[in-house]
Amino acid sequence: VQLQASGGGLVQPGGSLRLSCTASGLPPNSYSLGWFRQTPGKEREGVSCISFGDGSTFTLYSVSDRFTISEDKATNTVYLQMHRLKPEDTAVYFCAQDLPNWPRSGCRRRTETRWGQGTLVTVSS
């Protein structure tokens, strides 16, 4: 499995960013993709994930009114659209892959979870 993430950067508070992650090496509709984030000294936190099997999703409640996850099955890509970004959203965001039932478990980190590289999101004026 290869996970290629992109889209991080510097944005002012209140701005928007879209993260992308493309998976390769997986059978179609057999997995979930999602995003975790991590700041120094803290554990990696599951933000959102989506099943490419049945389309079910999970998004962390604290960001659910600002972040939206979506998928493109044709390109095996997951997107995280982030609006009204706050300084506390600053983190390294990691793309991750898991089984199709992952959203039902709340996108928790599991032994089945596979990681891509992180992309830094900085929200600052």
Coordinates of N, CA and C in Angstrom, one line a residue:
V1 N 0.8 -1.2 0.0 CA 0.0 0.0 0.0 C 0.9 1.2 0.0
Q2 N 0.5 2.1 -0.9 CA 1.2 3.5 -0.9 C 0.2 4.5 -0.8
L3 N 0.4 5.5 0.1 CA -0.5 6.6 0.4 C 0.3 7.9 0.1
Q4 N -0.2 8.7 -0.8 CA 0.5 9.9 -1.2 C -0.4 11.1 -0.8
A5 N 0.1 11.9 0.1 CA -0.7 13.0 0.7 C -0.1 14.3 0.2
S6 N -1.0 15.3 0.0 CA -0.6 16.6 -0.4 C -1.7 17.6 0.1
G7 N -1.3 18.9 0.0 CA -2.3 20.0 0.2 C -2.1 20.8 1.5
G8 N -1.1 20.5 2.3 CA -0.9 21.3 3.5 C -0.2 22.6 3.1
G9 N -0.1 23.5 4.1 CA 0.5 24.8 3.9 C 0.2 25.7 5.0
L10 N 0.5 27.0 4.7 CA 0.2 28.1 5.7 C -1.1 28.8 5.2
V11 N -2.0 29.0 6.2 CA -3.2 29.7 5.9 C -3.6 30.6 7.1
Q12 N -4.2 31.7 6.8 CA -4.6 32.6 7.9 C -5.9 32.0 8.6
P13 N -6.0 32.4 9.8 CA -7.3 32.0 10.5 C -8.5 32.4 9.7
G14 N -9.5 31.4 9.7 CA -10.7 31.7 8.9 C -10.6 31.2 7.5
G15 N -9.4 30.8 7.0 CA -9.2 30.4 5.7 C -9.5 28.9 5.5
S16 N -9.3 28.5 4.3 CA -9.6 27.1 3.9 C -8.4 26.4 3.2
L17 N -8.4 25.1 3.4 CA -7.4 24.2 2.7 C -8.1 22.9 2.4
R18 N -7.6 22.3 1.3 CA -8.0 20.9 1.0 C -6.8 20.0 0.9
L19 N -6.9 18.9 1.7 CA -5.9 17.9 1.7 C -6.3 16.8 0.8
S20 N -5.4 16.2 0.1 CA -5.6 15.0 -0.8 C -4.7 13.9 -0.4
C21 N -5.2 12.7 -0.6 CA -4.4 11.5 -0.4 C -4.9 10.4 -1.4
T22 N -3.9 10.0 -2.2 CA -4.2 9.0 -3.2 C -3.5 7.6 -2.8
A23 N -4.4 6.6 -2.8 CA -3.9 5.3 -2.5 C -3.6 4.4 -3.7
S24 N -2.6 3.6 -3.6 CA -2.3 2.7 -4.7 C -1.9 1.3 -4.1
G25 N -2.2 0.3 -4.9 CA -1.8 -1.1 -4.4 C -2.9 -1.7 -3.6
L26 N -4.2 -1.2 -3.8 CA -5.3 -1.8 -3.0 C -6.4 -2.3 -4.0
P27 N -7.1 -3.4 -3.7 CA -8.2 -3.8 -4.5 C -9.3 -2.7 -4.4
P28 N -10.1 -2.5 -5.4 CA -11.2 -1.5 -5.4 C -12.2 -1.8 -4.3
N29 N -12.6 -0.7 -3.6 CA -13.7 -0.7 -2.6 C -13.4 -1.6 -1.4
S30 N -12.2 -1.9 -1.2 CA -11.8 -2.8 -0.1 C -11.2 -2.2 1.1
Y31 N -11.3 -0.8 1.2 CA -10.6 -0.1 2.3 C -11.3 1.1 2.6
S32 N -10.8 1.8 3.7 CA -11.2 3.1 4.1 C -9.9 4.0 4.0
L33 N -10.1 5.2 3.8 CA -9.0 6.2 3.9 C -9.4 7.3 4.8
G34 N -8.5 7.9 5.5 CA -8.8 9.0 6.4 C -7.6 9.8 6.8
W35 N -7.9 10.7 7.8 CA -6.9 11.6 8.2 C -6.8 11.6 9.8
F36 N -5.5 11.6 10.2 CA -5.2 11.9 11.6 C -4.4 13.2 11.6
R37 N -4.3 13.7 12.8 CA -3.4 14.9 13.0 C -2.7 14.8 14.3
Q38 N -1.5 15.4 14.3 CA -0.7 15.3 15.5 C 0.1 16.6 15.7
T39 N 0.1 17.0 17.0 CA 0.9 18.2 17.4 C 2.0 17.7 18.3
P40 N 3.1 18.4 18.5 CA 4.1 18.0 19.4 C 3.6 17.7 20.8
G41 N 4.0 16.6 21.3 CA 3.7 16.2 22.6 C 2.3 15.6 22.8
K42 N 1.6 15.5 21.7 CA 0.3 14.9 21.8 C 0.1 13.6 21.0
E43 N -0.8 12.8 21.3 CA -1.1 11.6 20.5 C -1.7 12.0 19.2
R44 N -1.5 11.1 18.3 CA -2.2 11.3 17.0 C -3.7 11.1 17.1
E45 N -4.4 12.0 16.5 CA -5.9 12.1 16.7 C -6.6 11.9 15.4
G46 N -7.6 10.9 15.4 CA -8.3 10.6 14.2 C -9.3 11.8 13.9
V47 N -9.2 12.3 12.7 CA -10.0 13.5 12.3 C -11.2 13.1 11.6
S48 N -11.0 12.3 10.5 CA -12.1 11.9 9.7 C -11.7 10.7 8.8
C49 N -12.7 9.8 8.5 CA -12.4 8.8 7.5 C -13.6 8.4 6.7
I50 N -13.4 7.7 5.6 CA -14.5 7.4 4.8 C -14.2 6.0 4.2
S51 N -15.3 5.2 4.1 CA -15.2 3.8 3.6 C -15.4 3.9 2.1
F52 N -14.4 3.3 1.3 CA -14.6 3.2 -0.1 C -15.5 2.0 -0.5
G53 N -15.9 1.3 0.6 CA -16.8 0.2 0.3 C -18.2 0.6 0.3
D54 N -18.7 1.2 1.4 CA -20.1 1.6 1.4 C -20.3 3.1 1.6
G55 N -19.3 3.9 1.6 CA -19.4 5.4 1.7 C -19.6 5.9 3.0
S56 N -19.7 5.1 4.1 CA -19.9 5.6 5.4 C -18.7 6.5 5.8
T57 N -19.0 7.4 6.7 CA -18.0 8.4 7.1 C -18.0 8.5 8.6
F58 N -17.0 9.1 9.2 CA -16.9 9.5 10.5 C -16.0 10.8 10.5
T59 N -16.5 11.8 11.3 CA -15.7 13.0 11.5 C -15.7 13.4 12.9
L60 N -14.6 13.8 13.4 CA -14.4 14.2 14.8 C -15.4 15.3 15.1
Y61 N -16.2 15.2 16.2 CA -17.3 16.1 16.4 C -16.8 17.6 16.5
S62 N -15.6 17.8 17.1 CA -15.1 19.2 17.2 C -14.8 19.9 15.9
V63 N -14.7 19.1 14.8 CA -14.4 19.8 13.5 C -15.5 19.5 12.5
S64 N -16.6 18.8 12.9 CA -17.6 18.3 12.0 C -18.4 19.5 11.3
D65 N -18.4 20.7 11.9 CA -19.1 21.8 11.2 C -18.1 22.5 10.3
R66 N -16.9 22.1 10.2 CA -15.9 22.9 9.4 C -15.2 22.0 8.4
F67 N -15.1 20.7 8.7 CA -14.3 19.8 7.9 C -15.3 18.8 7.2
T68 N -15.0 18.5 5.9 CA -15.8 17.5 5.1 C -14.9 16.6 4.4
I69 N -15.1 15.3 4.6 CA -14.4 14.3 3.9 C -15.1 13.8 2.7
S70 N -14.4 13.5 1.6 CA -15.1 13.0 0.4 C -14.1 12.0 -0.3
E71 N -14.6 11.3 -1.3 CA -13.8 10.3 -2.0 C -14.0 10.4 -3.5
D72 N -13.0 10.0 -4.2 CA -13.1 9.8 -5.6 C -12.6 8.4 -5.9
K73 N -13.6 7.5 -6.2 CA -13.2 6.1 -6.4 C -12.4 5.9 -7.7
A74 N -12.7 6.8 -8.7 CA -12.0 6.6 -9.9 C -10.5 6.8 -9.8
T75 N -10.0 7.6 -8.8 CA -8.6 7.9 -8.6 C -8.1 7.4 -7.3
N76 N -9.0 6.7 -6.5 CA -8.6 6.2 -5.2 C -8.1 7.3 -4.3
T77 N -8.8 8.4 -4.3 CA -8.3 9.6 -3.6 C -9.3 10.0 -2.6
V78 N -8.9 10.4 -1.4 CA -9.7 11.0 -0.4 C -9.3 12.5 -0.2
Y79 N -10.3 13.3 0.0 CA -10.1 14.7 0.2 C -10.6 15.1 1.6
L80 N -9.9 16.0 2.2 CA -10.4 16.6 3.5 C -10.5 18.1 3.2
Q81 N -11.7 18.6 3.1 CA -11.9 20.0 2.9 C -12.1 20.7 4.2
M82 N -11.2 21.6 4.5 CA -11.2 22.3 5.8 C -11.5 23.8 5.6
H83 N -12.6 24.2 6.3 CA -13.0 25.6 6.3 C -12.9 26.2 7.6
R84 N -12.9 27.6 7.6 CA -12.8 28.4 8.9 C -11.8 27.8 9.8
L85 N -10.6 27.7 9.3 CA -9.5 27.1 10.0 C -9.1 28.0 11.2
K86 N -8.7 27.3 12.3 CA -8.3 28.0 13.5 C -6.9 27.6 13.9
P87 N -6.2 28.5 14.6 CA -4.8 28.2 15.0 C -4.7 26.8 15.7
E88 N -5.7 26.3 16.4 CA -5.6 25.0 17.0 C -5.8 23.9 16.1
D89 N -6.0 24.2 14.8 CA -6.0 23.1 13.8 C -4.6 22.9 13.2
T90 N -3.7 23.7 13.7 CA -2.3 23.5 13.2 C -1.8 22.2 13.7
A91 N -1.3 21.4 12.8 CA -0.8 20.1 13.1 C -0.2 19.5 11.8
V92 N 0.5 18.3 12.0 CA 0.8 17.5 10.9 C -0.3 16.6 10.7
Y93 N -0.8 16.6 9.5 CA -2.0 15.7 9.1 C -1.5 14.5 8.3
F94 N -1.8 13.3 8.8 CA -1.4 12.1 8.3 C -2.5 11.4 7.5
C95 N -2.3 10.9 6.3 CA -3.2 10.1 5.6 C -3.1 8.7 6.2
A96 N -4.2 8.0 6.3 CA -4.1 6.6 6.8 C -5.1 5.7 6.0
Q97 N -4.9 4.4 6.1 CA -5.7 3.5 5.4 C -6.0 2.3 6.4
D98 N -7.3 1.9 6.3 CA -7.7 0.8 7.2 C -8.8 0.0 6.4
L99 N -9.5 -0.9 7.2 CA -10.5 -1.7 6.6 C -11.7 -1.0 6.2
P100 N -12.6 -1.6 5.4 CA -13.8 -0.8 5.0 C -14.8 -0.4 6.1
N101 N -14.7 -1.1 7.3 CA -15.6 -0.8 8.4 C -15.0 0.2 9.3
W102 N -13.9 0.8 8.9 CA -13.2 1.8 9.8 C -14.1 2.9 10.4
P103 N -14.9 3.5 9.5 CA -15.8 4.6 10.1 C -16.7 4.2 11.2
R104 N -17.1 2.9 11.2 CA -18.0 2.5 12.3 C -17.3 2.3 13.6
S105 N -16.0 2.3 13.6 CA -15.2 2.3 14.8 C -14.7 3.6 15.2
G106 N -15.2 4.7 14.5 CA -14.8 6.0 14.9 C -13.4 6.4 14.4
C107 N -12.9 5.7 13.4 CA -11.6 6.0 12.8 C -10.5 5.9 13.9
R108 N -10.7 5.0 14.8 CA -9.6 4.8 15.8 C -8.4 4.2 15.2
R109 N -7.3 4.5 15.8 CA -6.0 3.9 15.4 C -6.1 2.4 15.8
R110 N -5.8 1.5 14.8 CA -5.9 0.1 15.1 C -4.7 -0.6 14.5
T111 N -4.6 -1.9 14.8 CA -3.4 -2.6 14.3 C -3.5 -2.7 12.8
E112 N -4.7 -2.6 12.2 CA -4.9 -2.7 10.8 C -4.5 -1.3 10.1
T113 N -4.4 -0.3 10.8 CA -4.2 1.0 10.2 C -2.8 1.1 9.6
R114 N -2.8 1.6 8.4 CA -1.5 1.9 7.7 C -1.4 3.4 7.4
W115 N -0.1 3.8 7.4 CA 0.1 5.3 7.4 C 0.8 5.7 6.2
G116 N 0.4 6.9 5.7 CA 1.2 7.6 4.7 C 2.0 8.7 5.4
Q117 N 2.6 9.5 4.6 CA 3.5 10.6 5.1 C 2.6 11.7 5.6
G118 N 3.1 12.6 6.4 CA 2.3 13.7 6.9 C 2.4 14.9 6.1
T119 N 1.5 15.8 6.2 CA 1.6 17.1 5.5 C 1.2 18.2 6.6
L120 N 2.1 19.2 6.6 CA 1.9 20.2 7.7 C 0.9 21.2 7.3
V121 N 0.0 21.5 8.3 CA -1.0 22.5 8.1 C -0.7 23.5 9.2
T122 N -0.4 24.8 8.9 CA -0.2 25.8 9.8 C -1.2 26.9 9.6
V123 N -1.9 27.2 10.7 CA -2.9 28.3 10.7 C -2.4 29.4 11.6
S124 N -2.0 30.5 10.9 CA -1.4 31.6 11.6 C -1.6 32.9 10.8
S125 N -1.6 34.0 11.5 CA -1.7 35.3 10.8 C -0.3 35.9 10.8

